[in-house]
Short mmCIF file of C-alpha atoms in Angstrom, two decimals:
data_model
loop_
_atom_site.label_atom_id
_atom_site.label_comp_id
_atom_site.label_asym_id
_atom_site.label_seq_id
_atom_site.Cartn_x
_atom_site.Cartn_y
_atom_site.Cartn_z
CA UNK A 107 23.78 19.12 -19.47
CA UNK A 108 21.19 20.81 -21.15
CA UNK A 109 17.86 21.92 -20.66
CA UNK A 110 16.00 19.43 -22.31
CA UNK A 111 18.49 16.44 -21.13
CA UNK A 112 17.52 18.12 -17.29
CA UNK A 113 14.29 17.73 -18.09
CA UNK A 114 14.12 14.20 -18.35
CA UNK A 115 16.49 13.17 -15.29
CA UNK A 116 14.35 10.42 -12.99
CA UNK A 117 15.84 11.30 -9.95
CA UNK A 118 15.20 14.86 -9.29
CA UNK A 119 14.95 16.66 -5.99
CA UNK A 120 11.25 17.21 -5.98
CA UNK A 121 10.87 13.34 -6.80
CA UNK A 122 12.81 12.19 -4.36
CA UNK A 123 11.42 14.46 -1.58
CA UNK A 124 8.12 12.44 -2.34
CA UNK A 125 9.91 9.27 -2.44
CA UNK A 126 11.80 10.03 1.45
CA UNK A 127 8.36 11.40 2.67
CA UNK A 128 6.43 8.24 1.04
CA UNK A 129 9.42 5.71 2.93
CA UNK A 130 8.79 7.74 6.02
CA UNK A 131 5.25 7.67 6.10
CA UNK A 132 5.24 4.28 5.77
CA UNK A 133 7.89 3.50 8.24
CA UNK A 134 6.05 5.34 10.60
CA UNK A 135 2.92 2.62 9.78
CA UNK A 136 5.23 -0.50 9.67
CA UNK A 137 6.99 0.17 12.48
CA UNK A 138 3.40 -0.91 14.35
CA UNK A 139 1.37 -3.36 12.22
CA UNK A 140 2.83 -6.58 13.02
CA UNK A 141 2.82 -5.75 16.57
CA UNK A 142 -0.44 -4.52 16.84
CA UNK A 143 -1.92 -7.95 17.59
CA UNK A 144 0.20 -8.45 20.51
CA UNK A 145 -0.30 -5.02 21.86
CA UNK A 146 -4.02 -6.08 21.60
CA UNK A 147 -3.64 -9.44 23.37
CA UNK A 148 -1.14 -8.45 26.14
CA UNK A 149 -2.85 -4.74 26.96
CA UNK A 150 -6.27 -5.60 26.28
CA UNK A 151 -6.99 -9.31 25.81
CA UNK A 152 -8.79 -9.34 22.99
CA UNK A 153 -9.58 -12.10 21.33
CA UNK A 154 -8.72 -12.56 17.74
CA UNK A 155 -11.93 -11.41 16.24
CA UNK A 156 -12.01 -8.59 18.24
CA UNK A 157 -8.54 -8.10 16.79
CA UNK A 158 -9.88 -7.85 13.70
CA UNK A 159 -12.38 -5.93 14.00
CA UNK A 160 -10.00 -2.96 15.44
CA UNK A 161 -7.02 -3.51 13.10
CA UNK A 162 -9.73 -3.15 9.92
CA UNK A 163 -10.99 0.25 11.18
CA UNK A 164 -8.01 2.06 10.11
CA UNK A 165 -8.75 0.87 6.43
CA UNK A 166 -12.35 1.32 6.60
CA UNK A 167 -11.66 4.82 7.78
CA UNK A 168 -8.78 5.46 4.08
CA UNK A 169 -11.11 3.85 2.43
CA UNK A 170 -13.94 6.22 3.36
CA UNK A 171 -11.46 8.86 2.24
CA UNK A 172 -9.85 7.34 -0.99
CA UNK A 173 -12.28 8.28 -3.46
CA UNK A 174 -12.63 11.67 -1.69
CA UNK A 175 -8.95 12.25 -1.59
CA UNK A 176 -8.20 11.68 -5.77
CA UNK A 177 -11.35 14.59 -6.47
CA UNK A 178 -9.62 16.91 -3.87
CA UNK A 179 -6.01 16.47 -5.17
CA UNK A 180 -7.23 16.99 -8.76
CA UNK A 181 -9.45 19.95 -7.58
CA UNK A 182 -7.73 21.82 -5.09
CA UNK A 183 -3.78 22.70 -4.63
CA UNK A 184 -1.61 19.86 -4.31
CA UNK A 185 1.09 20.78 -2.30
CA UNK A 186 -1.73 22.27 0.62
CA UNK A 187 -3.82 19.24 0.40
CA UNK A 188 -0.48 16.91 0.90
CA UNK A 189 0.67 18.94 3.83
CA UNK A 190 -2.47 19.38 5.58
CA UNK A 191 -2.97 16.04 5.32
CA UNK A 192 0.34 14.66 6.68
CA UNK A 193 0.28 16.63 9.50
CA UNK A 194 -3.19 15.10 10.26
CA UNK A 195 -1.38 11.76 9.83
CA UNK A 196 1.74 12.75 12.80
CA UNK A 197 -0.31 13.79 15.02
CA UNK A 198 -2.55 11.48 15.90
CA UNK A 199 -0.20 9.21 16.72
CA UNK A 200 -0.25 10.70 19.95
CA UNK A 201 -3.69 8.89 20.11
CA UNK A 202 -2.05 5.82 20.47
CA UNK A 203 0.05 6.78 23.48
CA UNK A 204 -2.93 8.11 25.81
CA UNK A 205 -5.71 5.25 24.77
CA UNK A 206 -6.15 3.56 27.87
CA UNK A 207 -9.21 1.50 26.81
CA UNK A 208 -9.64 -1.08 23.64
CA UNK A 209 -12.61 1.09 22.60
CA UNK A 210 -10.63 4.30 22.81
CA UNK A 211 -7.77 3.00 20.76
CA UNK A 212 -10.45 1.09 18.16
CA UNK A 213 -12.16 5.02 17.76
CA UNK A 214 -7.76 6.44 17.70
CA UNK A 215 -7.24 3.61 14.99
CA UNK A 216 -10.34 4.23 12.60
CA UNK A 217 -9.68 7.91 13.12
CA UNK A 218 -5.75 7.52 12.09
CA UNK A 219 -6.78 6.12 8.96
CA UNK A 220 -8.42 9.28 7.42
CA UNK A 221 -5.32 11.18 6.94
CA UNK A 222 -3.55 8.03 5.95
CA UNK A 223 -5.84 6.99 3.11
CA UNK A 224 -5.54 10.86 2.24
CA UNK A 225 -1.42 11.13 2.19
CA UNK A 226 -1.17 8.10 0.34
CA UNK A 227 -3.34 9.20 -2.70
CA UNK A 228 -1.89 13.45 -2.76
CA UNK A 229 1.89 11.96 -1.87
CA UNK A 230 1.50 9.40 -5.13
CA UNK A 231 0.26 12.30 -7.62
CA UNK A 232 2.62 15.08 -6.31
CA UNK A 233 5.49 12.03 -7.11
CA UNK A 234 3.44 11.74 -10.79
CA UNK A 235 3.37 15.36 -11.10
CA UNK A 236 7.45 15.69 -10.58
CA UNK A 237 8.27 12.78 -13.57
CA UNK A 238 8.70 13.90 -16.91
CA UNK A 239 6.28 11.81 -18.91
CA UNK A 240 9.13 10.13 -21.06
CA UNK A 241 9.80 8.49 -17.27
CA UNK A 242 6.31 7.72 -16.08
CA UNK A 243 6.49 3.90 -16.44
CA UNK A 244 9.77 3.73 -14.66
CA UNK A 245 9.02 5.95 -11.93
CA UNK A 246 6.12 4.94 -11.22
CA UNK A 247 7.37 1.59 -10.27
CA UNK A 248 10.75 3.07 -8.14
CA UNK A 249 8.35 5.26 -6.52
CA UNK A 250 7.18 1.94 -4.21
CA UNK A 251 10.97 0.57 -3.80
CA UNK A 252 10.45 3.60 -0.88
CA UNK A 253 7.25 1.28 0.47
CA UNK A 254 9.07 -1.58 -0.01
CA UNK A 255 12.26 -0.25 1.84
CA UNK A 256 9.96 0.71 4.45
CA UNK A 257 8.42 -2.88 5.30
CA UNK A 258 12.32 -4.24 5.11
CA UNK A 259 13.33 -2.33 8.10
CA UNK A 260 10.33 -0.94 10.12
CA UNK A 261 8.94 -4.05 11.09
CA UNK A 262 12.58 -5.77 11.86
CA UNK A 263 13.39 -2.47 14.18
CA UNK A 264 9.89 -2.17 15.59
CA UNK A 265 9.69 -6.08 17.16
CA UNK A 266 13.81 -5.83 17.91
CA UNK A 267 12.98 -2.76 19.74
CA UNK A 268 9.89 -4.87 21.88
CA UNK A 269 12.18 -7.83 22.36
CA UNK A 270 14.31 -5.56 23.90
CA UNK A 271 12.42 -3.30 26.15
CA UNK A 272 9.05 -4.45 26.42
CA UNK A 273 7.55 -1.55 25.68
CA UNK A 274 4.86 -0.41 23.09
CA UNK A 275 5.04 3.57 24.27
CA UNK A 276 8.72 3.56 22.77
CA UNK A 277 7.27 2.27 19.38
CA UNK A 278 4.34 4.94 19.69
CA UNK A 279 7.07 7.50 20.18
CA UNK A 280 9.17 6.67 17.31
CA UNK A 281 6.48 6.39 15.12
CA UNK A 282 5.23 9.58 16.09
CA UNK A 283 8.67 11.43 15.42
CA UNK A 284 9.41 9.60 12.06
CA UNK A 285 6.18 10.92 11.24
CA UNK A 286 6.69 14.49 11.79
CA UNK A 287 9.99 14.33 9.67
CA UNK A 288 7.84 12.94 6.55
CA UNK A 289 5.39 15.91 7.29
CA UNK A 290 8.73 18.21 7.10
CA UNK A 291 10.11 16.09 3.76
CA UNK A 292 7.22 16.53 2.16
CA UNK A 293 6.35 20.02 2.84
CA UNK A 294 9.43 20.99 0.85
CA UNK A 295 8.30 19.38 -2.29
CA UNK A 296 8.02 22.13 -4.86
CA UNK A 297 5.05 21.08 -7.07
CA UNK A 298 5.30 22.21 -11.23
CA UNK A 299 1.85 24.51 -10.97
CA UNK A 300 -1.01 24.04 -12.89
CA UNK A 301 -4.13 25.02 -13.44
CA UNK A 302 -7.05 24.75 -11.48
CA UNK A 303 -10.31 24.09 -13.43
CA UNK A 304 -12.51 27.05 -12.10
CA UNK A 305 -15.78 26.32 -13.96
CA UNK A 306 -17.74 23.93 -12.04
CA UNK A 307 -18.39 20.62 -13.27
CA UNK A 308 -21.14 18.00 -12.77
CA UNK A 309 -20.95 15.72 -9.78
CA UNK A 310 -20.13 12.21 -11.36
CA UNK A 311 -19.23 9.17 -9.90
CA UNK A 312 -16.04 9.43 -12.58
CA UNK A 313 -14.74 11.92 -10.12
CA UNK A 314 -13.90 9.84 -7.45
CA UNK A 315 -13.69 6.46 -9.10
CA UNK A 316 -12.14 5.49 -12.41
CA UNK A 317 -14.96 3.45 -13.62
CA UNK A 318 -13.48 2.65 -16.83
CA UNK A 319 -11.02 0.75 -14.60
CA UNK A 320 -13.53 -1.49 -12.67
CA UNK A 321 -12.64 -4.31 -13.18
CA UNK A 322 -8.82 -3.55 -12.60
CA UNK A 323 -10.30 -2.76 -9.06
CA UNK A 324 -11.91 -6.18 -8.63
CA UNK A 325 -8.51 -8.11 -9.35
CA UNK A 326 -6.75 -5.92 -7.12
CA UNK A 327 -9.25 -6.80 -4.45
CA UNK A 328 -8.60 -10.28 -4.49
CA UNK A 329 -4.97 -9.57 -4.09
CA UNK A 330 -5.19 -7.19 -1.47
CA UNK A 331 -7.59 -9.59 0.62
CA UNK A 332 -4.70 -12.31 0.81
CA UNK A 333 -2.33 -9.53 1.83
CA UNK A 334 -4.73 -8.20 4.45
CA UNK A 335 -4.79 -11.69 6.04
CA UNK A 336 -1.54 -12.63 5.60
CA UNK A 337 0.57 -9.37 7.27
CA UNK A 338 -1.84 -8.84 9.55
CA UNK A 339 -1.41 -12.24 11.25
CA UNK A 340 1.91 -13.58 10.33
CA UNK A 341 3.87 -12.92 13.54
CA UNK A 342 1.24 -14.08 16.19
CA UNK A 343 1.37 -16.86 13.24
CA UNK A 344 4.75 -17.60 13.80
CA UNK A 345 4.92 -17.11 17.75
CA UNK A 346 1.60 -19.42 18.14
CA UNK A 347 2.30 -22.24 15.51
CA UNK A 348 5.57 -22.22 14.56
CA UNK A 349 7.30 -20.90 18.11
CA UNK A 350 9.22 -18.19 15.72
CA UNK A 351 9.38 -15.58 18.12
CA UNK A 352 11.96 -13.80 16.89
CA UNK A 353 11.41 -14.38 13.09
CA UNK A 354 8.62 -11.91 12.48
CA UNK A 355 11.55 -9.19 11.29
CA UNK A 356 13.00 -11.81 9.19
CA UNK A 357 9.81 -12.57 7.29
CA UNK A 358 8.93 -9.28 6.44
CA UNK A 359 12.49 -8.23 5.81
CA UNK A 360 12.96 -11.15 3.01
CA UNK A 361 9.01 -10.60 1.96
CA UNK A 362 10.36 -6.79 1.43
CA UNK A 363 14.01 -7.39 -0.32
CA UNK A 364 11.62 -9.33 -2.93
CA UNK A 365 9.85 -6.84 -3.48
CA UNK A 366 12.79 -4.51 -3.65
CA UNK A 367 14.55 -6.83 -6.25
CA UNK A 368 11.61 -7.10 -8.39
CA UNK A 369 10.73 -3.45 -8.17
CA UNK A 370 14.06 -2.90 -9.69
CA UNK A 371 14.20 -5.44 -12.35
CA UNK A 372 10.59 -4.35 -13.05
CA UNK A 373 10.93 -0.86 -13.23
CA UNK A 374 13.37 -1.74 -16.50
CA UNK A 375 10.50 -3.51 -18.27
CA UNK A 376 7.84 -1.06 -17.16
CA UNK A 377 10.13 1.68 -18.94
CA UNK A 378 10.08 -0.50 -22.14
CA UNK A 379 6.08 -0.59 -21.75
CA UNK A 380 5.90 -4.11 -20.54
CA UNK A 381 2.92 -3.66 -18.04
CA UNK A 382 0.71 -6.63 -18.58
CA UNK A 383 3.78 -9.06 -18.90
CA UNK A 384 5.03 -7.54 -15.64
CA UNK A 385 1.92 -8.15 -13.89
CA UNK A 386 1.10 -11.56 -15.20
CA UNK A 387 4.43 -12.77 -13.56
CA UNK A 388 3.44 -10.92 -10.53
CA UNK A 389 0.42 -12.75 -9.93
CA UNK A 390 1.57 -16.31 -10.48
CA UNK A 391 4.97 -15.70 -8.01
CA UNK A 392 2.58 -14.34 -5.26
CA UNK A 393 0.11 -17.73 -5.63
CA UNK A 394 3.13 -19.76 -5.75
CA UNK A 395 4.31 -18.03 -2.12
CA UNK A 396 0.24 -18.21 -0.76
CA UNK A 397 -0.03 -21.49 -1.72
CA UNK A 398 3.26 -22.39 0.22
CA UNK A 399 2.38 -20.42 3.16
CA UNK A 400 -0.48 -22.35 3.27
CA UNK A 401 0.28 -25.99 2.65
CA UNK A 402 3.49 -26.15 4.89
CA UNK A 403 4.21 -25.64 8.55
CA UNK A 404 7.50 -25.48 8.48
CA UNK A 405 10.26 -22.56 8.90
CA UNK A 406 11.45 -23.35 5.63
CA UNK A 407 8.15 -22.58 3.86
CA UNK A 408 7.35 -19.46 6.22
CA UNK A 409 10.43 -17.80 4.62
CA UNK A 410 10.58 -19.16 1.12
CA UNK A 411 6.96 -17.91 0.93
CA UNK A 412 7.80 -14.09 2.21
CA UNK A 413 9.93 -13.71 -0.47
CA UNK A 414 7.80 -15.28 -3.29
CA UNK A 415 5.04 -13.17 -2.32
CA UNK A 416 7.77 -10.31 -2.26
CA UNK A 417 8.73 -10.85 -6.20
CA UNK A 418 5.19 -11.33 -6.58
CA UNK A 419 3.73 -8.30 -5.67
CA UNK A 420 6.77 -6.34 -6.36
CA UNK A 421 5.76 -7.10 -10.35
CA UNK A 422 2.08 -6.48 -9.72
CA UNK A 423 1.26 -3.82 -7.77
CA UNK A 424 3.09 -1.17 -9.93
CA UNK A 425 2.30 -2.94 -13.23
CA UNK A 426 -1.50 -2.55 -12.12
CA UNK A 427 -0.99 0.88 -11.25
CA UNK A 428 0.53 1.92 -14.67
CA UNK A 429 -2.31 0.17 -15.67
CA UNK A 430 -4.45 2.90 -13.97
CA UNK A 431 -2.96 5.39 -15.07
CA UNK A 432 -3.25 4.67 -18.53
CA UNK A 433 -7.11 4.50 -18.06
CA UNK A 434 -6.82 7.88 -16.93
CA UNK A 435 -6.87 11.44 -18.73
CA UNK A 436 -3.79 13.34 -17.52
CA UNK A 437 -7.01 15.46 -14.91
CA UNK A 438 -7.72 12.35 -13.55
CA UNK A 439 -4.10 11.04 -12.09
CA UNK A 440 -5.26 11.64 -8.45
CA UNK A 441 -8.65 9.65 -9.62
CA UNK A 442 -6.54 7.01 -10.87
CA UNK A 443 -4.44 6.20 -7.55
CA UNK A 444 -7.31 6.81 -5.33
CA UNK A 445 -9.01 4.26 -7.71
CA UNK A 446 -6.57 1.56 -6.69
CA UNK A 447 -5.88 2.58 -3.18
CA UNK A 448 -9.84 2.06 -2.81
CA UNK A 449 -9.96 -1.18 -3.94
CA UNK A 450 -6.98 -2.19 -2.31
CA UNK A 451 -8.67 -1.00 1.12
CA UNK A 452 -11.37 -3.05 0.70
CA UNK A 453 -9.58 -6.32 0.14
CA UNK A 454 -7.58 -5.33 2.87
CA UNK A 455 -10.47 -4.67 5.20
CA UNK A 456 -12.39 -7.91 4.19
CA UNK A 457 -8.76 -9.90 4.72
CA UNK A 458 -7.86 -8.41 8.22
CA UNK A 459 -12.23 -9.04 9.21
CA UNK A 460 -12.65 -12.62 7.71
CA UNK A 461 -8.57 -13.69 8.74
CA UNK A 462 -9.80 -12.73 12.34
CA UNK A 463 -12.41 -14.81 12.09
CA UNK A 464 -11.53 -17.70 10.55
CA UNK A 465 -8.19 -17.52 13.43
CA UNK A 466 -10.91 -17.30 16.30
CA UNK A 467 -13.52 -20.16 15.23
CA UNK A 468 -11.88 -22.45 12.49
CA UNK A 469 -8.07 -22.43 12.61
CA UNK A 470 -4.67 -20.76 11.43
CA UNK A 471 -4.41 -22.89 8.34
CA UNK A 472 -8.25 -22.40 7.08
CA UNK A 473 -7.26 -18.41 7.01
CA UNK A 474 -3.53 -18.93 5.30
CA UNK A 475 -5.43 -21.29 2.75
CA UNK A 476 -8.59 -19.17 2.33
CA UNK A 477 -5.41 -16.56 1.18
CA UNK A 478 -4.59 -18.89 -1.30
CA UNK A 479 -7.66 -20.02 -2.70
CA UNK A 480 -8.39 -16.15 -3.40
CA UNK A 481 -4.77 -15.07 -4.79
CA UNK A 482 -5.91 -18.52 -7.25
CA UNK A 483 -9.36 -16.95 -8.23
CA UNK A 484 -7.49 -13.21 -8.63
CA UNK A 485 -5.10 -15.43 -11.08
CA UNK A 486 -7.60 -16.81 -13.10
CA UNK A 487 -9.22 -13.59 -13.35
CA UNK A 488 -6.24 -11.70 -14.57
CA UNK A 489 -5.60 -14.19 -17.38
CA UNK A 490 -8.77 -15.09 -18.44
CA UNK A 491 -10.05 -11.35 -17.90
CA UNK A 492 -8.42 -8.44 -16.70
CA UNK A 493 -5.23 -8.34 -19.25
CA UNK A 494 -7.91 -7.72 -22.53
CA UNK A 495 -9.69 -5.77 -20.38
CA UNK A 496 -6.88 -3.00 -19.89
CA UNK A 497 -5.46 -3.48 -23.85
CA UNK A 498 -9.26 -2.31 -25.08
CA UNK A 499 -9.35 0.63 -23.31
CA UNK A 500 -6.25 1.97 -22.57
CA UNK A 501 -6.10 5.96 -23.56
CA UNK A 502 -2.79 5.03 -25.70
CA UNK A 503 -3.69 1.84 -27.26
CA UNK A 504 -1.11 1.33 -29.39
CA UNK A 505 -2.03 0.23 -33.54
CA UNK A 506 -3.48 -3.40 -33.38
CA UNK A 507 -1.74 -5.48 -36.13
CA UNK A 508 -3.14 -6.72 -39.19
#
């Protein structure tokens, strides 16, 4: 093989470091989530508001950090800001263990989110900065098969492991150590250097958000709400309405094989520059799956639905990504995925908040539909909107035709 052929390979080491510390990191995360709201109502009895309110302090707190986090990982040294940052992220998991109170693990939770929102934006660009540009498309979309591999199994292990022993310190535990192995994964990523701009430039808001990619951020928003209500609530869901108390794992194990399948399938059309097709079929699986989750009661629908909304955001999420990216100069790529991550936050935040609500005074279904209703409006806005949007002002706009 030469040189230039070695080049090009997808799958190097560095790459895949970032990809095993990404799956790790995430594990780590997923391991928790949909437990969370049982921890909270059998250690604390909270009340489903209240739930809310804690739960959406960890993305509050990355989304404080987001737009922070792309200006330091285009200013400063990569590979430092990424490790620093991760270990951040392991240890305070050991928050979680010694919070005795539900105000001392809200303040543990909002905290935990810093380094999160942090290692999610420097662990995306270092995997950027390890693709030769002739990949970009493609790897940018296997990059989140290591997310998506990550919800399939975490989640499963994490509620087999409470069915089994009652105990949330064992889950605090293993999150804690699968942690500290993605800090030691991605501390051995060797970086290509670069340089560092050393001539100060003006404070802009164009540092820490992509503005020419503003309204890519408001369709993402809409998308990430429904998420943020949907995964957030889907097993006390199931345990409360449907008496699937064992199905939780299932759900998000189908929901995250979808996504795995059309990550893959994706990835192939992404590498033939098929972004906006990609993401228009995104959109319309996941407000098929929303719409489902919504309208029926039934064990059927639960499932069907994970793994609609799994194809669905499989072809989306990466697709608008790309699309970021391409908005981007080439000193902007940790801009560009803090960009996103931002605007994902705060549909997440306003999901997990108004979901709590709308659980605690209205009812189940008026939060699964309110999902819906949104993923519809994101839609519209994609079609009518969003796609012309992205082909005016993307940096390589290719010739329009005669």
């Amino acid at each position: 093989m030469n040189q230039t052929t070695a080049k090009e390979r997808l799958w190097n080491a560095q790459y895949c470091k970032a990809m095993a510390g990404n799956f790790l990191l995430f594990f780590s995360f997923y391991i928790l989530t949909p437990l969370l709201p049982i921890y909270l109502d059998t250690e604390f009895a909270a009340d489903k508001d209240v739930m809310g309110l804690v739960l959406s302090g960890y993305v509050v707190a990355a989304l404080v950090v987001r737009p922070f986090s792309g200006f330091i990982v285009d200013t400063f040294d990569r590979k430092k800001v990424l490790s620093i940052c991760f270990f951040m992220f392991f240890i305070l998991f050991t928050g979680y263990i010694g919070a005795g109170t539900l105000l001392l693990f809200a303040i543990v939770r909002t905290i935990h989110g810093l380094p999160f929102g942090a290692v999610t934006v420097a662990n995306s660009t270092a995997a950027i900065d390890t693709l030769p540009s002739s990949r970009r498309n493609e790897g940018i979309g296997f990059y989140g098969l290591s997310n998506n591999l990550a919800m399939a199994f975490a989640p499963s292990i994490g509620i087999w492991i409470y069915h089994a022993t009652d105990n949330f310190s064992l889950l605090f535990w293993i999150a804690l150590v699968t942690a500290f192995a993605g800090f030691l994964t991605v501390s051995a990523i060797k970086l290509p250097k670069r340089e560092l701009k050393k001539e100060k430039q003006p404070i802009s808001l164009d540092r820490f958000f992509l503005t020419r990619g503003w309204m890519l951020a408001i369709n993402i928003l809409c998308f990430s709400l429904c998420w943020g209500i949907m995964s957030n609530y889907v097993a006390i869901y199931g345990s409360e309405v449907l008496n699937i108390t064992d199905g939780t794992g299932l759900f998000f194990m189908i929901l995250s094989f979808g996504l795995f399948a059309s990550r893959l399938q994706g990835s192939k059309a992404l590498a033939k520059g098929k972004i906006v097709e990609n993401a228009a079929l995104g959109v319309i699986l996941s407000l098929g799956g929303y719409t489902l989750f919504a309208a029926v009661e039934q064990g059927w629908a639960y499932y069907t639905a994970a793994a609609l909304i799994g194809l669905g955001n499989g072809h989306m999420y990466p697709a608008f990504l790309n699309m970021f990216i391409k908005l981007a100069r080439n000193d902007q790529r940790g801009t560009a995925n803090s960009s996103i991550l931002t605007a994902w936050d705060i549909g997440m935040g306003i999901g997990i908040i108004m979901g709590g609500f709308l659980l605690e005074y209205i009812s189940y279904s008026a939060a699964f539909w309110g999902a819906a209703v949104m993923q519809g409006v994101g839609t519209a806005l994609f079609f009518i909107s969003t796609r012309h949007f992205f082909n005016r002002r993307r940096l390589d706009a290719p010739a329009k035709p005669a």
